[in-house]
CSV table of C-alpha atoms and ligand atoms in Angstrom, one decimal:
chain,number,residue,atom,x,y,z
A,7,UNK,CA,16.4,6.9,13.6
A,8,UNK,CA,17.8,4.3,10.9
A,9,UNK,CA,15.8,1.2,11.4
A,10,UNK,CA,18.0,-1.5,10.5
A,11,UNK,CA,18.0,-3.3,14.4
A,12,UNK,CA,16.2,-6.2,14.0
A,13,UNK,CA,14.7,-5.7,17.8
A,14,UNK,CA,13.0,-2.8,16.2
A,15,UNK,CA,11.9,-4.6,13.3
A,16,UNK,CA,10.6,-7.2,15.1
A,17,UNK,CA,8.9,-4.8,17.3
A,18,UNK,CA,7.7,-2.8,14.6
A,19,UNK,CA,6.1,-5.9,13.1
A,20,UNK,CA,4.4,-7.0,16.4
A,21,UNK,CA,2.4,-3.8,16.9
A,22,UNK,CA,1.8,-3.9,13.3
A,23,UNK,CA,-1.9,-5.3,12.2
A,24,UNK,CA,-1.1,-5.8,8.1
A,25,UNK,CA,2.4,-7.1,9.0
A,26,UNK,CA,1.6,-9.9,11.6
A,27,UNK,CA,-2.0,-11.4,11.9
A,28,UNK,CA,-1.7,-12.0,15.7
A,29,UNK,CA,-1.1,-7.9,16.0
A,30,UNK,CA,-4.7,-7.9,14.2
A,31,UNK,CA,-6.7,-8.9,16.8
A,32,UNK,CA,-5.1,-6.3,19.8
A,33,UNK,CA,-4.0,-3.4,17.4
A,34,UNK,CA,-6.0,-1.3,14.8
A,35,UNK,CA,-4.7,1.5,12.3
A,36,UNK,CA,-6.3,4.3,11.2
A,37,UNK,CA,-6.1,5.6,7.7
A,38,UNK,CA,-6.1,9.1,6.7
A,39,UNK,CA,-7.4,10.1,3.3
A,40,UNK,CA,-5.3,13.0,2.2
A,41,UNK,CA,-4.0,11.7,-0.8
A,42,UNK,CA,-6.2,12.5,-3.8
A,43,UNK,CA,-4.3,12.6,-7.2
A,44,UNK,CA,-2.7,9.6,-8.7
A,45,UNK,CA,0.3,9.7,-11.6
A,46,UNK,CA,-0.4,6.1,-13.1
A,47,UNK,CA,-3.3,4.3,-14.5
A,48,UNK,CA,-4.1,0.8,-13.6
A,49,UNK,CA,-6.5,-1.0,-15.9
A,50,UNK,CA,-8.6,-2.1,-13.0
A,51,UNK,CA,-9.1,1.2,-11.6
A,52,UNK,CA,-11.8,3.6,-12.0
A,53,UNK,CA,-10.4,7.0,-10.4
A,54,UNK,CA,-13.9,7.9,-8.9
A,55,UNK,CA,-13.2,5.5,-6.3
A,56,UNK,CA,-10.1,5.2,-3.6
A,57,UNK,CA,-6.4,3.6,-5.2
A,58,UNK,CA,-7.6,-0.5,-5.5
A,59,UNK,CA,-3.7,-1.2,-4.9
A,60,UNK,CA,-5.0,-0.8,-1.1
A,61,UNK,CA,-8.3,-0.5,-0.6
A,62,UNK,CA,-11.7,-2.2,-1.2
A,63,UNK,CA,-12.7,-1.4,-4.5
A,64,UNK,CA,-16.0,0.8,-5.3
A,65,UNK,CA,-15.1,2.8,-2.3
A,66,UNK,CA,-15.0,6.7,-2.2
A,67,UNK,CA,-13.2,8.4,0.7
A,68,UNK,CA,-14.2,12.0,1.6
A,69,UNK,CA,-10.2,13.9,1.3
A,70,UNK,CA,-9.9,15.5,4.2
A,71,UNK,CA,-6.3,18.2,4.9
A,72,UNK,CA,-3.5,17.2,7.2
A,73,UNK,CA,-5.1,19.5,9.9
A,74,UNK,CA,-7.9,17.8,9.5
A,75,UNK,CA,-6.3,14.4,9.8
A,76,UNK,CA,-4.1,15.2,12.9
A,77,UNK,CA,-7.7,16.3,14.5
A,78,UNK,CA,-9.0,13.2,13.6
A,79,UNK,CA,-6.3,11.0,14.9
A,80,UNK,CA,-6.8,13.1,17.9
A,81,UNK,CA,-10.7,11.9,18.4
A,82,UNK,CA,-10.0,8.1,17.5
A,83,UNK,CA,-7.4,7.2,19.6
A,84,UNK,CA,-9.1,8.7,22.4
A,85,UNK,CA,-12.0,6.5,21.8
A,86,UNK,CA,-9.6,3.5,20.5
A,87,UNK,CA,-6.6,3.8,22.3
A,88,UNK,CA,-5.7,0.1,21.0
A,89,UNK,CA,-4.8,1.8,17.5
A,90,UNK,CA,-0.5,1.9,17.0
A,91,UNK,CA,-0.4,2.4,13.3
A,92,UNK,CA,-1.3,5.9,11.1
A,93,UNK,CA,-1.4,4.8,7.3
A,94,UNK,CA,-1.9,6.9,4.2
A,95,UNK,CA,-3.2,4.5,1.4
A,96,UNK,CA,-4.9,7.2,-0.8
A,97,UNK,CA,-8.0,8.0,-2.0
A,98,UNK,CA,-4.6,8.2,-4.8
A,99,UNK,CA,-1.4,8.1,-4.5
A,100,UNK,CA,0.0,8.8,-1.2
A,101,UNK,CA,4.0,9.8,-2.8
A,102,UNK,CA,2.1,12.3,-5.5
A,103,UNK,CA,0.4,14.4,-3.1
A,104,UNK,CA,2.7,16.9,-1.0
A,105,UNK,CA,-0.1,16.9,1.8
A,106,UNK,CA,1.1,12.9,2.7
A,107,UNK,CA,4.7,14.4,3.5
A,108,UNK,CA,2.6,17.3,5.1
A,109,UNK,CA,0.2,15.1,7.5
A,110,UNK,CA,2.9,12.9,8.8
A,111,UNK,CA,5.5,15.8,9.7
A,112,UNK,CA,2.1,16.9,11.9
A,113,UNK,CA,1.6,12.9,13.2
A,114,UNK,CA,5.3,13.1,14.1
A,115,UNK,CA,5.1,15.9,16.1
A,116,UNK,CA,2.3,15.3,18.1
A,117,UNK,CA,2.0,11.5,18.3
A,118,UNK,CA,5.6,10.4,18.0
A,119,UNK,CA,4.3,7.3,19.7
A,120,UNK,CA,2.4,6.2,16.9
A,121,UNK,CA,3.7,4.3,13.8
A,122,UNK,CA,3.7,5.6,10.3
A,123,UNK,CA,2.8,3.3,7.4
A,124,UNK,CA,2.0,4.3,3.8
A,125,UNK,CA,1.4,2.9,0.9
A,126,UNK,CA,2.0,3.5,-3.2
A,127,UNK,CA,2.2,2.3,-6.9
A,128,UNK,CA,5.8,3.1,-6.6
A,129,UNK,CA,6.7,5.0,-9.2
A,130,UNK,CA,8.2,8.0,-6.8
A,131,UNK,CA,9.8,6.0,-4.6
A,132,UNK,CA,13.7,6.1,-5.4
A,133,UNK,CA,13.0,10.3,-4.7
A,134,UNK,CA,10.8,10.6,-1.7
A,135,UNK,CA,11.9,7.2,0.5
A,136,UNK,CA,14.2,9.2,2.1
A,137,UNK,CA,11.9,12.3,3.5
A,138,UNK,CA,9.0,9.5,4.3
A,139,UNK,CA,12.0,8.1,6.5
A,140,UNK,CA,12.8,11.2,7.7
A,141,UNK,CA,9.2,11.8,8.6
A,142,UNK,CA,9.1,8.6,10.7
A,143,UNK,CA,7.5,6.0,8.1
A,144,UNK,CA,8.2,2.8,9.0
A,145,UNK,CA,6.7,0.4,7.1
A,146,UNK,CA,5.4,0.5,3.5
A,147,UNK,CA,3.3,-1.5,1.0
A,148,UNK,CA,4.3,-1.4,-2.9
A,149,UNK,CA,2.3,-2.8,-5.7
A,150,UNK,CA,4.3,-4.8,-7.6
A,151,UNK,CA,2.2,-6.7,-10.1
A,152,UNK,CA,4.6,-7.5,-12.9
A,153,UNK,CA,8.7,-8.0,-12.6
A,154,UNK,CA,8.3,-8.2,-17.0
A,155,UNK,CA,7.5,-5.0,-18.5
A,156,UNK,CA,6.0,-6.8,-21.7
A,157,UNK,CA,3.2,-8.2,-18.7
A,158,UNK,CA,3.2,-4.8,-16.7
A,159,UNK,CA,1.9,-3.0,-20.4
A,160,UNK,CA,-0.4,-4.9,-20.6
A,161,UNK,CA,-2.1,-3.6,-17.1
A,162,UNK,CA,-1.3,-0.1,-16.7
A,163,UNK,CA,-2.0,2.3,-19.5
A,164,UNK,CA,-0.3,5.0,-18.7
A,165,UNK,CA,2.1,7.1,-16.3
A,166,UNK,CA,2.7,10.7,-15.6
A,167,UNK,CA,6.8,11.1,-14.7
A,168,UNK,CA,8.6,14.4,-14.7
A,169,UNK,CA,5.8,16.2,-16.7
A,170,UNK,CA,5.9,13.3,-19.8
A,171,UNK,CA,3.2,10.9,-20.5
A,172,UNK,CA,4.3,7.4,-21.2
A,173,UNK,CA,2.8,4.3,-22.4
A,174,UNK,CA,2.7,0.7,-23.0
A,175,UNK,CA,6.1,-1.1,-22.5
A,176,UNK,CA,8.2,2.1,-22.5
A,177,UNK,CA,6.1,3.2,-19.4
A,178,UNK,CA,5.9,-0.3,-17.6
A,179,UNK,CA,9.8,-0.4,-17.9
A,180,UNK,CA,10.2,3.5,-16.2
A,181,UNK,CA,7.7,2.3,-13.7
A,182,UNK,CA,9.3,-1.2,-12.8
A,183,UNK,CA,12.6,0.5,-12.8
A,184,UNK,CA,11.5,3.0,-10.1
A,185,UNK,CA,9.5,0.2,-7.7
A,186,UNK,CA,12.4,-2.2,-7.7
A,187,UNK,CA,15.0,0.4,-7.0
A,188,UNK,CA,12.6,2.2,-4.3
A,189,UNK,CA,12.3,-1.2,-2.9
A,190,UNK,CA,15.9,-1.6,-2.7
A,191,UNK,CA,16.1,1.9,-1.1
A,192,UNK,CA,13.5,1.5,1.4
A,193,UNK,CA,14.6,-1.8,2.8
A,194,UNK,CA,18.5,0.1,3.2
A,195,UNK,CA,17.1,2.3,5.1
A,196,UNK,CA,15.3,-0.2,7.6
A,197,UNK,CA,11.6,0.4,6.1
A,198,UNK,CA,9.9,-3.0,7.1
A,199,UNK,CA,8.4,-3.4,2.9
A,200,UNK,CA,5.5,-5.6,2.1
A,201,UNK,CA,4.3,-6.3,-1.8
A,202,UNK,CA,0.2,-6.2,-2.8
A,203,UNK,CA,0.1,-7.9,-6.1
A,204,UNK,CA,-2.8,-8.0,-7.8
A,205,UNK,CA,-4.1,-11.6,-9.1
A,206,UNK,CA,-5.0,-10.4,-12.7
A,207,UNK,CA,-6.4,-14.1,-14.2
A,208,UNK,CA,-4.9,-14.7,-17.8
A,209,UNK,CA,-2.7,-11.3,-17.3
A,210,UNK,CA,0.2,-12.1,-14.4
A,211,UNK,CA,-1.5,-14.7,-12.6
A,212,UNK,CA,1.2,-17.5,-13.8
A,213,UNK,CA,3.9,-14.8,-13.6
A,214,UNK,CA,3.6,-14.4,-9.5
A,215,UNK,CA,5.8,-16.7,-8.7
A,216,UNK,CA,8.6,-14.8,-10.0
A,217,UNK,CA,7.1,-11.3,-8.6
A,218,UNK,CA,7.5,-13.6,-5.4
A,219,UNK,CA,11.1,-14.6,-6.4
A,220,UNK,CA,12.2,-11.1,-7.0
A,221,UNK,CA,10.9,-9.7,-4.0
A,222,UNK,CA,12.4,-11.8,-1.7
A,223,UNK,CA,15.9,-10.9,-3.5
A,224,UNK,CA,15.2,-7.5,-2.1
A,225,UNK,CA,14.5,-8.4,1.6
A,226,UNK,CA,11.0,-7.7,1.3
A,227,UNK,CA,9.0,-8.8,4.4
A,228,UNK,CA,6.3,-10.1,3.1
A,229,UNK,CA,3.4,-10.0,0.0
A,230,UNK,CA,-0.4,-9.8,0.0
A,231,UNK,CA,-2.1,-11.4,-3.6
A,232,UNK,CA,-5.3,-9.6,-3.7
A,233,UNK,CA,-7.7,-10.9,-6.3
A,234,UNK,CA,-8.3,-8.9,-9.0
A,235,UNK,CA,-12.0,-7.2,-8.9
A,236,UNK,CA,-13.1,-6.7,-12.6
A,237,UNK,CA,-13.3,-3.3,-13.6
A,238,UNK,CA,-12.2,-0.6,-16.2
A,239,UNK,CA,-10.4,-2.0,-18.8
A,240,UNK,CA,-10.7,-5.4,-17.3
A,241,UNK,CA,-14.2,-5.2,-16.9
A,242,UNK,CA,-14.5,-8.2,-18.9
A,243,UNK,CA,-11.9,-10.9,-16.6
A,244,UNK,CA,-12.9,-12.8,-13.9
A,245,UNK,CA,-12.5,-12.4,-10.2
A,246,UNK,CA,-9.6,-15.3,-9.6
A,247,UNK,CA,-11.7,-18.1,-7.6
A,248,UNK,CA,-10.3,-18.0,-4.0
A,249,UNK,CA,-9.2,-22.0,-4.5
A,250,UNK,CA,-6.6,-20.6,-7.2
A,251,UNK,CA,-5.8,-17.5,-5.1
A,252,UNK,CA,-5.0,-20.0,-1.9
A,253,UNK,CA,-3.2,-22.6,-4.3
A,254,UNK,CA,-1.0,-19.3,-5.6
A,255,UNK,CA,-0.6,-18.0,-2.2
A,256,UNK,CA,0.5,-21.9,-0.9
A,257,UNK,CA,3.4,-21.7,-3.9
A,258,UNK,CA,4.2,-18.4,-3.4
A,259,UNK,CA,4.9,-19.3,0.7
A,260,UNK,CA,7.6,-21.6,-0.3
A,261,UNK,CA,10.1,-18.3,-1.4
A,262,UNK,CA,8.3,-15.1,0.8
A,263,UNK,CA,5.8,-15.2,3.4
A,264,UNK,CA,2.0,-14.4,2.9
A,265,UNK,CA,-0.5,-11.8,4.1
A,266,UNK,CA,-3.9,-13.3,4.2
A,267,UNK,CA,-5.6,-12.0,6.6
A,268,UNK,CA,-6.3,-8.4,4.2
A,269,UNK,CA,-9.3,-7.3,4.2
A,270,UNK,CA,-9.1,-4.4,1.4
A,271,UNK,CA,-9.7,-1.7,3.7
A,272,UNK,CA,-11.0,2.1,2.5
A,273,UNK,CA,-8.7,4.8,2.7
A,274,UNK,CA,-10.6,5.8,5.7
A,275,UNK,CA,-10.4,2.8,7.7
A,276,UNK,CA,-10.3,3.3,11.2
A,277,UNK,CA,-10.1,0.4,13.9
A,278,UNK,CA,-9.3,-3.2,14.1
A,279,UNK,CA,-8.8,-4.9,10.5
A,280,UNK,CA,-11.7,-6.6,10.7
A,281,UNK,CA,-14.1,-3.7,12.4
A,282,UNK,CA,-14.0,-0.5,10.2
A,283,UNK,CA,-15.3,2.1,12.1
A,284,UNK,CA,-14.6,4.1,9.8
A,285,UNK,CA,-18.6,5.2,8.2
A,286,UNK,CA,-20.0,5.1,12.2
A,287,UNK,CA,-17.3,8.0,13.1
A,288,UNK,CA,-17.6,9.7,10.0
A,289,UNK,CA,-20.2,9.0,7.7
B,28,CLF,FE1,-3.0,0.7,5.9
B,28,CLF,FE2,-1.8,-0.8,4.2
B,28,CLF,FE3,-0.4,0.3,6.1
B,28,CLF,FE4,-2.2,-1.6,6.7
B,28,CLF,S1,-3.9,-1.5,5.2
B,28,CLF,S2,-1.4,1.4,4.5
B,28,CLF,S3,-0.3,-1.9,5.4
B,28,CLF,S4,-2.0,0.3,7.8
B,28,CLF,FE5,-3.8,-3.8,5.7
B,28,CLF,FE6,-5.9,-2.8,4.7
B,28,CLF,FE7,-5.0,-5.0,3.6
B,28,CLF,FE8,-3.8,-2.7,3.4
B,28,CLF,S5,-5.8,-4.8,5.7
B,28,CLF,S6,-5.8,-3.1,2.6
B,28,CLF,S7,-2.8,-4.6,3.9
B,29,SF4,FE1,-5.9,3.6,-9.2
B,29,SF4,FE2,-4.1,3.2,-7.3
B,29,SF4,FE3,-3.5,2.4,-9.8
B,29,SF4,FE4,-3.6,5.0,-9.1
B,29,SF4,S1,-2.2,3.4,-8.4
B,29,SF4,S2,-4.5,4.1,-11.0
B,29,SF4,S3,-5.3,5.1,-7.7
B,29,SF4,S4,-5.2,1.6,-8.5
């Protein structure tokens, strides 16, 4: 089913706890971690712990396999039947790992109900929007922290693309390339799209705005600035202050509207936004 009706949108949205606030406080998501291996490096990511782009930092989720997930869906929303939304966010990169494209062809099947949300650094999405389409995703997050390759060297190191390692500017260039025209891709195809952007202070912090600008030239929905928690290579920054985060977020409202109601979730998460379940069901 293309998405492109705007009643589906708009109910899509509604049901949705990340993409509408109100949604938040009826409807939970559960996340399954199936998604190990990641093909980039962000600075401010220490690969012991769950993708940062979309999760609370110093986090580690147990993987579990896509018959393991579609079990576990199975037990939750019998205990929360309130959830509407599966979402893969990691422990890496949910495009990278075949077993994402695995687990929701098995969601599809046997809760066609439920709604399928992912998320990812980007780099694969011009080749695999179409089979998460196909495969029922219906919205997706994208990190987009730089729309200036010369910024975006500066905070990733590295990427893995079509068995070459790239770095600095040449790599923030292939990388930008692929969000922006996956972005493009995915909102053609009716994917309801929201942004993270990292808050990197002294990095990209006075660069948003454009991010925001540029987005919003695509028909993104909407974009969540998460502050930047210090580790890795930027160990040594500061954690922006949340009174320069909510001054960014005010200017940035003025061209795309805002999440702020994130609340960095594992890649485990089950429940409501703001009641993880996830460690009392699990461990
Ligand atoms: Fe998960 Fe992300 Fe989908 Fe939500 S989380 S993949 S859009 S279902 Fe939500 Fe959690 Fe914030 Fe993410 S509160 S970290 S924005
Ligand atoms: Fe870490 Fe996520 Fe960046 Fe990969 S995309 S390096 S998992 S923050």
């Amino acid at each position: 089913m293309k998405l492109d009706n705007p009643l589906v949108i708009a109910d899509i949205i509604d049901q949705h706890p990340c993409f509408s606030e109100i949604a938040s406080h009826r409807f939970g998501r559960i996340h399954l971690p199936v998604a190990p291996k990641c093909n980039i490096q962000c600075n401010y990511c220490e690969r012991k712990y769950d993708c940062v782009n979309e999760s609370r930092p110093g986090v580690t989720s147990k993987v579990i396999s896509p018959q393991e997930a579609v079990g576990r869906v199975k037990e939750v929303i019998e205990k929360f039947p309130n959830i509407r939304v599966v979402g893969i966010a990691g422990p890496g990169d949910p495009l990278f790992n075949e077993e994402t494209f695995e687990t929701f062809r098995l969601i599809k099947d046997s809760f066609p109900y439920l709604h399928q949300c992912m998320s990812t650094n980007g780099l694969l999405l011009p080749e695999k929007v179409e089979s998460a389409k196909q495969l029922g995703v219906d919205t997706m997050t994208v990190t987009l922290n730089a729309v200036d390759p010369s910024i975006g060297a500066k905070i990733y190191s590295f990427i893995h693309y079509w068995g070459k390692k790239l770095e600095g500017v040449e790599a923030a260039e292939v990388l930008l390339n692929n969000q922006l025209a996956g972005i493009k891709m995915a909102v053609k195809e009716g994917i309801v799209v929201k942004v993270n952007t990292v808050m990197i202070p002294t990095i990209n912090d006075n660069h948003i705005i454009e991010v925001a600008k540029k987005i919003k030239g695509l028909g993104v929905y909407m974009q969540n600035i998460m502050p930047l928690i210090p580790l890795f290579k930027f160990a040594h920054l500061s954690t922006p202050s949340p009174t320069d985060r909510k001054r960014l977020q005010g200017e940035c409202a003025k061209i795309i509207k805002q999440m702020t109601h994130c609340r960095q979730c594992r890649a485990d998460a089950v429940g409501l936004l703001g009641k993880d379940m996830s460690t009392q069901l699990f461990g």
